[in-house]
Coordinates of C-alpha atoms and ligand atoms in Angstrom, one line a residue:
M281 CA -26.7 -1.1 142.4
Q282 CA -24.8 -1.1 139.1
I283 CA -26.5 0.9 136.3
A284 CA -25.2 2.3 133.1
D285 CA -25.1 6.1 132.7
F286 CA -28.3 7.6 131.3
A287 CA -26.7 8.9 128.1
L288 CA -29.6 11.3 127.2
E289 CA -29.8 12.8 130.6
R290 CA -26.0 13.3 130.7
Y291 CA -26.1 15.1 127.4
L292 CA -28.9 17.3 128.5
A293 CA -27.2 18.0 131.9
R294 CA -24.2 19.3 129.9
W295 CA -26.2 21.5 127.5
E296 CA -29.9 22.1 128.4
F297 CA -29.5 24.9 130.8
V298 CA -26.7 26.7 128.9
A299 CA -28.1 26.5 125.4
E300 CA -30.3 29.6 124.6
H301 CA -32.8 27.5 122.6
P302 CA -33.2 23.9 123.9
M303 CA -34.9 22.8 120.7
C304 CA -34.8 19.1 121.6
A305 CA -36.6 19.3 124.9
S306 CA -39.4 16.8 125.3
D307 CA -41.4 18.7 127.8
V308 CA -43.9 21.4 126.9
E309 CA -43.0 25.0 128.0
G310 CA -43.7 24.9 131.7
W311 CA -46.5 26.8 133.4
R312 CA -45.8 29.7 135.7
V313 CA -47.1 29.1 139.2
A314 CA -49.2 32.2 139.2
D315 CA -50.9 31.3 136.0
L316 CA -51.6 27.7 137.2
L317 CA -53.0 28.9 140.5
A318 CA -55.3 31.2 138.7
L319 CA -57.1 28.0 137.5
A320 CA -57.6 26.7 141.1
D321 CA -61.0 26.0 142.4
D322 CA -61.8 27.2 146.0
E323 CA -60.9 23.9 147.6
A324 CA -57.5 23.7 145.9
R325 CA -56.7 27.3 146.5
T326 CA -57.4 26.9 150.2
R327 CA -55.2 23.8 150.3
W328 CA -52.5 25.8 148.7
E329 CA -52.8 28.8 151.0
S330 CA -53.0 26.7 154.2
L331 CA -50.4 24.1 153.1
Q332 CA -48.1 22.8 155.8
L333 CA -44.8 21.6 154.5
G334 CA -44.8 18.2 156.1
Y335 CA -44.5 14.7 154.6
T336 CA -47.4 13.6 152.5
E337 CA -49.2 10.3 152.2
P338 CA -46.7 7.8 150.7
N339 CA -49.1 6.6 148.0
G340 CA -50.2 10.1 147.2
D341 CA -52.7 12.7 148.2
P342 CA -56.2 11.1 148.0
L343 CA -57.7 14.0 146.1
L344 CA -54.9 13.9 143.6
R345 CA -55.3 10.1 143.2
A346 CA -58.9 10.6 142.5
E347 CA -58.1 13.1 139.7
I348 CA -55.5 10.7 138.3
A349 CA -58.0 7.8 138.4
G350 CA -60.4 10.1 136.5
L351 CA -58.0 10.1 133.5
Y352 CA -58.9 6.4 133.0
E353 CA -62.0 4.4 132.3
D354 CA -63.1 2.4 135.3
L355 CA -60.1 3.0 137.5
H356 CA -60.4 3.6 141.2
P357 CA -58.2 6.0 143.2
D358 CA -56.7 2.9 144.8
D359 CA -55.5 1.8 141.4
T360 CA -53.0 4.7 141.3
L361 CA -49.7 5.4 143.0
V362 CA -48.3 8.9 142.9
C363 CA -44.5 9.1 142.3
S364 CA -41.9 11.8 142.0
G365 CA -42.0 11.9 138.2
A366 CA -42.7 9.0 135.8
E367 CA -39.0 8.4 136.3
E368 CA -39.5 7.2 139.9
A369 CA -42.6 5.2 138.7
L370 CA -40.5 3.4 136.1
F371 CA -37.6 2.8 138.6
C372 CA -39.9 1.4 141.3
L373 CA -41.9 -0.7 138.8
F374 CA -39.1 -2.4 137.1
S375 CA -37.0 -2.9 140.3
T376 CA -40.1 -4.5 141.9
L377 CA -41.2 -6.6 139.0
L378 CA -37.9 -8.0 137.7
G379 CA -34.9 -10.0 138.7
P380 CA -32.4 -12.4 137.3
G381 CA -34.0 -15.0 135.1
D382 CA -36.8 -12.7 134.0
H383 CA -37.1 -11.3 130.5
V384 CA -38.7 -8.2 129.1
V385 CA -39.3 -6.8 125.6
V386 CA -38.9 -3.0 125.1
T387 CA -39.5 -0.7 122.2
W388 CA -36.3 0.9 121.0
P389 CA -34.8 3.5 120.3
G390 CA -36.4 4.8 123.5
Y391 CA -36.1 6.4 126.9
Q392 CA -33.3 4.6 128.6
S393 CA -35.0 3.9 131.9
L394 CA -37.4 1.7 130.0
Y395 CA -34.7 -0.9 129.5
E396 CA -31.7 0.1 131.7
V397 CA -33.5 -0.4 135.1
A398 CA -34.6 -3.8 133.9
R399 CA -31.0 -4.7 133.0
A400 CA -29.8 -3.4 136.4
A401 CA -32.3 -5.6 138.1
G402 CA -30.7 -8.5 136.4
A403 CA -33.4 -9.1 133.7
D404 CA -32.7 -10.1 130.2
V405 CA -33.9 -7.4 127.8
T406 CA -34.9 -7.8 124.1
L407 CA -35.0 -4.5 122.3
H408 CA -37.9 -4.3 119.9
E409 CA -36.3 -2.1 117.2
L410 CA -38.6 0.4 115.4
H411 CA -37.5 1.2 111.8
E412 CA -37.9 4.4 110.0
A413 CA -38.5 2.6 106.8
D414 CA -41.7 1.2 108.4
G415 CA -42.8 4.6 109.6
W416 CA -41.4 3.6 113.0
A417 CA -44.5 1.4 113.4
L418 CA -44.8 -1.2 116.1
D419 CA -44.5 -4.7 114.5
V420 CA -47.1 -6.5 116.7
E421 CA -46.3 -9.9 115.2
R422 CA -42.6 -9.5 115.8
L423 CA -43.2 -8.2 119.3
V424 CA -45.4 -11.1 120.2
A425 CA -42.9 -13.5 118.7
S426 CA -40.2 -12.3 121.1
I427 CA -42.3 -13.5 124.1
R428 CA -40.6 -16.4 126.0
P429 CA -41.7 -18.4 129.0
A430 CA -39.6 -16.1 131.2
T431 CA -41.1 -12.9 129.7
R432 CA -42.6 -10.8 132.5
A433 CA -43.5 -7.7 130.6
L434 CA -43.8 -6.1 127.2
I435 CA -42.9 -2.4 127.6
V436 CA -44.2 0.1 125.0
N437 CA -43.9 3.8 125.1
A438 CA -46.6 5.5 123.0
P439 CA -46.8 8.3 121.9
H440 CA -43.2 7.5 121.5
N441 CA -40.1 9.3 122.4
P442 CA -38.1 10.0 120.2
T443 CA -40.1 9.2 117.0
G444 CA -43.6 10.4 117.7
M445 CA -44.9 6.9 116.8
L446 CA -48.5 6.1 117.9
P447 CA -49.9 2.7 117.1
T448 CA -53.3 2.5 115.5
A449 CA -56.2 1.6 117.7
G450 CA -56.2 -1.8 115.9
E451 CA -52.5 -2.5 116.5
W452 CA -52.9 -1.5 120.2
R453 CA -55.9 -3.8 120.7
A454 CA -54.1 -6.7 119.0
L455 CA -51.1 -6.2 121.2
G456 CA -53.3 -6.1 124.3
E457 CA -55.0 -9.3 123.3
A458 CA -51.8 -11.0 122.5
C459 CA -50.4 -10.1 125.9
R460 CA -53.5 -11.2 127.7
E461 CA -53.4 -14.6 125.8
A462 CA -49.7 -15.0 126.7
D463 CA -50.3 -13.9 130.2
V464 CA -47.6 -11.2 129.9
R465 CA -48.0 -7.9 131.5
L466 CA -48.2 -4.9 129.2
V467 CA -46.5 -1.8 130.6
A468 CA -47.5 1.3 128.7
D469 CA -45.5 4.5 129.2
E470 CA -48.1 7.1 128.3
V471 CA -46.4 10.3 129.5
Y472 CA -47.1 11.9 126.1
R473 CA -50.8 10.8 126.1
F474 CA -53.3 13.5 125.2
L475 CA -50.9 15.1 122.7
E476 CA -52.2 13.2 119.6
H477 CA -51.8 15.0 116.3
D478 CA -53.9 15.4 113.2
G479 CA -57.2 14.5 114.9
R480 CA -56.0 11.1 116.3
A481 CA -57.8 10.1 119.4
P482 CA -55.8 8.9 122.5
L483 CA -55.4 5.1 122.6
A484 CA -57.1 3.2 125.3
A485 CA -54.7 3.4 128.3
G486 CA -52.8 0.2 129.0
A487 CA -54.2 -0.1 132.5
E488 CA -57.7 -0.2 131.0
L489 CA -57.0 -3.3 128.9
A490 CA -56.4 -5.9 131.6
P491 CA -56.1 -6.1 135.3
S492 CA -52.4 -6.9 135.3
F493 CA -51.4 -4.2 132.8
V494 CA -49.8 -1.0 134.0
S495 CA -50.0 2.6 132.7
V496 CA -47.2 5.0 133.5
G497 CA -48.2 8.6 133.4
G498 CA -47.1 12.0 134.5
L499 CA -47.4 15.7 134.3
S500 CA -44.1 16.6 132.7
K501 CA -44.9 16.4 129.1
S502 CA -48.5 16.8 127.9
F503 CA -49.4 18.8 131.0
A504 CA -46.3 21.0 130.8
L505 CA -45.4 20.7 134.5
A506 CA -42.0 19.0 134.5
G507 CA -40.9 21.0 137.5
L508 CA -43.5 19.5 139.7
R509 CA -41.9 16.1 139.4
I510 CA -45.3 14.3 139.6
G511 CA -45.8 11.0 137.9
W512 CA -47.7 7.9 138.7
L513 CA -48.4 4.2 138.1
A514 CA -52.0 3.2 137.3
S515 CA -53.1 -0.5 137.4
R516 CA -55.8 -2.7 138.8
D517 CA -53.0 -4.9 140.2
R518 CA -53.1 -3.2 143.6
D519 CA -50.6 -5.7 145.1
L520 CA -48.0 -4.6 142.5
L521 CA -48.7 -0.9 143.4
A522 CA -48.3 -1.7 147.1
R523 CA -44.9 -3.3 146.5
C524 CA -43.8 -0.3 144.4
N525 CA -45.0 1.9 147.2
T526 CA -42.8 -0.1 149.6
L527 CA -39.8 0.5 147.4
K528 CA -40.5 4.2 147.4
D529 CA -39.6 4.2 151.1
Y530 CA -36.0 4.0 149.8
T531 CA -36.3 6.6 147.1
T532 CA -38.4 9.6 148.0
I533 CA -40.9 8.3 150.7
C534 CA -43.6 10.6 149.3
A535 CA -44.1 13.3 146.7
A536 CA -43.4 17.0 147.4
A537 CA -46.3 18.6 149.2
P538 CA -46.5 21.8 147.1
S539 CA -46.3 19.7 143.9
E540 CA -49.2 17.6 144.9
V541 CA -51.5 20.6 145.4
L542 CA -50.4 22.2 142.1
A543 CA -50.9 18.8 140.4
L544 CA -54.4 18.7 141.8
V545 CA -55.1 22.2 140.4
A546 CA -53.7 21.2 137.0
L547 CA -55.7 17.9 136.7
R548 CA -58.9 19.6 137.8
A549 CA -58.3 22.2 135.0
R550 CA -57.0 19.6 132.6
E551 CA -58.9 20.8 129.5
T552 CA -57.4 24.2 129.8
V553 CA -53.9 22.8 130.6
L554 CA -54.0 20.4 127.7
A555 CA -55.4 23.0 125.3
R556 CA -52.4 25.3 126.1
S557 CA -50.0 22.4 125.3
R558 CA -51.7 21.6 122.1
A559 CA -51.7 25.2 121.1
I560 CA -47.9 25.2 121.4
V561 CA -47.1 21.8 120.0
G562 CA -49.5 21.9 117.0
P563 CA -48.2 25.0 115.3
N564 CA -44.6 24.0 116.0
L565 CA -45.2 20.7 114.3
E566 CA -46.6 22.5 111.2
L567 CA -43.6 24.9 111.2
F568 CA -41.1 22.1 111.4
D569 CA -42.9 20.0 108.8
A570 CA -42.9 23.0 106.4
F571 CA -39.2 23.7 107.2
L572 CA -38.2 20.2 106.3
A573 CA -40.2 20.3 103.1
E574 CA -38.4 23.4 102.1
R575 CA -34.9 22.1 103.0
P576 CA -34.5 18.5 101.8
G577 CA -30.7 19.0 102.0
F578 CA -31.1 19.3 105.8
A579 CA -33.3 16.4 106.9
S580 CA -36.5 14.4 106.4
W581 CA -38.8 12.8 108.9
V582 CA -41.7 10.5 109.6
R583 CA -44.2 13.1 110.8
P584 CA -44.9 12.4 114.4
A585 CA -48.4 11.1 115.1
G586 CA -48.3 12.1 118.8
G587 CA -46.2 13.6 121.6
S588 CA -43.9 16.5 121.7
V589 CA -40.9 15.2 119.9
G590 CA -39.8 14.0 116.4
F591 CA -36.8 12.2 115.1
P592 CA -35.7 13.6 111.7
H593 CA -33.0 11.9 109.7
L594 CA -30.2 14.2 108.7
A595 CA -29.3 14.2 105.0
A596 CA -26.3 12.5 103.6
G597 CA -23.1 14.6 104.3
L598 CA -24.3 15.8 107.7
D599 CA -23.2 14.0 110.8
A600 CA -25.7 14.1 113.6
D601 CA -23.1 14.4 116.4
L602 CA -21.0 17.0 114.7
F603 CA -24.0 18.9 113.5
A604 CA -25.6 19.1 117.0
A605 CA -22.3 20.1 118.5
E606 CA -21.6 22.9 116.0
L607 CA -25.2 24.1 116.1
V608 CA -25.2 24.5 119.9
E609 CA -21.8 26.0 120.1
T610 CA -22.3 28.6 117.3
K611 CA -26.0 29.3 117.5
G612 CA -27.1 28.2 121.0
V613 CA -29.7 25.9 119.5
L614 CA -29.7 22.4 121.1
L615 CA -30.7 19.3 119.1
L616 CA -30.2 15.9 120.6
P617 CA -28.2 13.5 118.4
G618 CA -29.5 10.0 118.1
S619 CA -26.4 8.7 119.7
A620 CA -27.9 9.8 123.0
F621 CA -30.3 7.0 122.5
G622 CA -27.5 4.6 121.4
H623 CA -29.1 4.8 117.9
P624 CA -26.7 4.8 115.0
G625 CA -29.0 6.2 112.3
N626 CA -27.9 9.8 111.9
H627 CA -31.0 11.3 113.4
V628 CA -31.6 14.1 115.8
R629 CA -34.5 14.6 118.3
V630 CA -36.5 17.8 117.9
G631 CA -38.7 19.0 120.6
L632 CA -41.9 20.7 119.6
G633 CA -43.0 22.0 123.0
R634 CA -41.2 25.2 123.4
G635 CA -42.5 28.8 123.0
D636 CA -39.2 29.9 121.3
F637 CA -39.5 27.3 118.6
S638 CA -39.7 29.7 115.7
L639 CA -36.7 31.7 117.0
A640 CA -34.7 28.5 117.2
L641 CA -35.8 27.6 113.7
E642 CA -34.5 31.0 112.4
R643 CA -31.2 30.3 114.0
L644 CA -31.1 26.8 112.5
A645 CA -31.9 28.3 109.1
A646 CA -29.0 30.8 109.4
F647 CA -26.7 27.9 110.4
L648 CA -27.8 25.9 107.4
D649 CA -27.5 29.0 105.1
A650 CA -24.0 29.7 106.3
R651 CA -23.1 26.1 105.3
G652 CA -24.9 26.2 102.0
V653 CA -27.3 23.5 103.0
A654 CA -30.6 24.1 101.3
Ligands
PLP30 C1 -41.0 8.1 127.6 C2 -40.6 8.8 128.9 N1 -41.0 8.2 130.1 C3 -40.7 8.8 131.2 C4 -40.0 10.1 131.3 C5 -39.8 10.7 132.6 O1 -40.6 11.7 132.8 P1 -40.8 12.5 134.2 O2 -40.4 13.9 134.0 O3 -42.2 12.4 134.6 O4 -39.9 11.8 135.2 C6 -39.7 10.7 130.1 C7 -39.0 11.9 130.1 O5 -38.4 12.4 129.1 C8 -40.0 10.0 128.8 O6 -39.7 10.6 127.7

């Protein structure tokens, strides 16, 4: 299989674990195992303590699948497939769904797997570019206009990485209806779902909108458990899930047994788990918004409506690649230049999920002060 390098992951592989403050991370500060286990009910605790480290069920632990199904309206556990991260879910989904002659439309800038796996499968990809001048909003009309007879899926990530875009409920409904009418599958990457800001409600999940639509979910972001590597596909198209499961035989076979039990604990205690994430991301969002208001010479942004990242635009005179390189080398603060998304717009991705955010911000302020950037 020929697939282009994943630019963002390559950049993070170079820096994420050496930078003192990975201020661009998209995941929320991970749970400690002991703290998570303290939330376990008796059944889950017993499973943990008596866990045998064998293979697990290829489509996922039945109790875990029941919890995942419970995140959606009217979905059955058999409408879910547990994967090793949303990453595996995306890989299996697009590899299963697409081949030469097929066409997909994908929101862009965005997480590279959302279009690169499709390209590697031989599909023709139309990137649906989001524009800062429009508040990064989805343009439903333009999206729908890019549908062709060969279009197999419309792929939307919301809340969106890297911009924090979240369609309105009306836009989302209109998009779902248009896809249903055109008989095109909507694939919704919802790994940042449940981290909506400023009182916004979560959108209806893609999988709830039509039997062929697919939701991609996971525990890395809103649930602050990236180290578990647990993600999933949810759809009432069970045949599609079965075919994805068959492909998993060549990737991981099944999810890691300890991760499945810890995932079960987290989903059963989801209100507590999500409240912790919101209590980290919300104040960081306010801090960064105020920081930008005080320092127009640094950057400006469209305030994210959801998720744990934002995509500020550096002011004229600052070059995103150089800025990020000097910042991490001199201050140990890692921002992600927009070039890691192949985006030319002089933006950087900021992650709002880390507990050391205010310390990172102090270092960023010192860096700007030393350069006379107000
Ligand atoms: C939009 C999006 N989808 C999927 C993933 C992969 O997440 P996971 O850690 O569950 O594999 C990411 C990770 O950054 C992401 O931003």
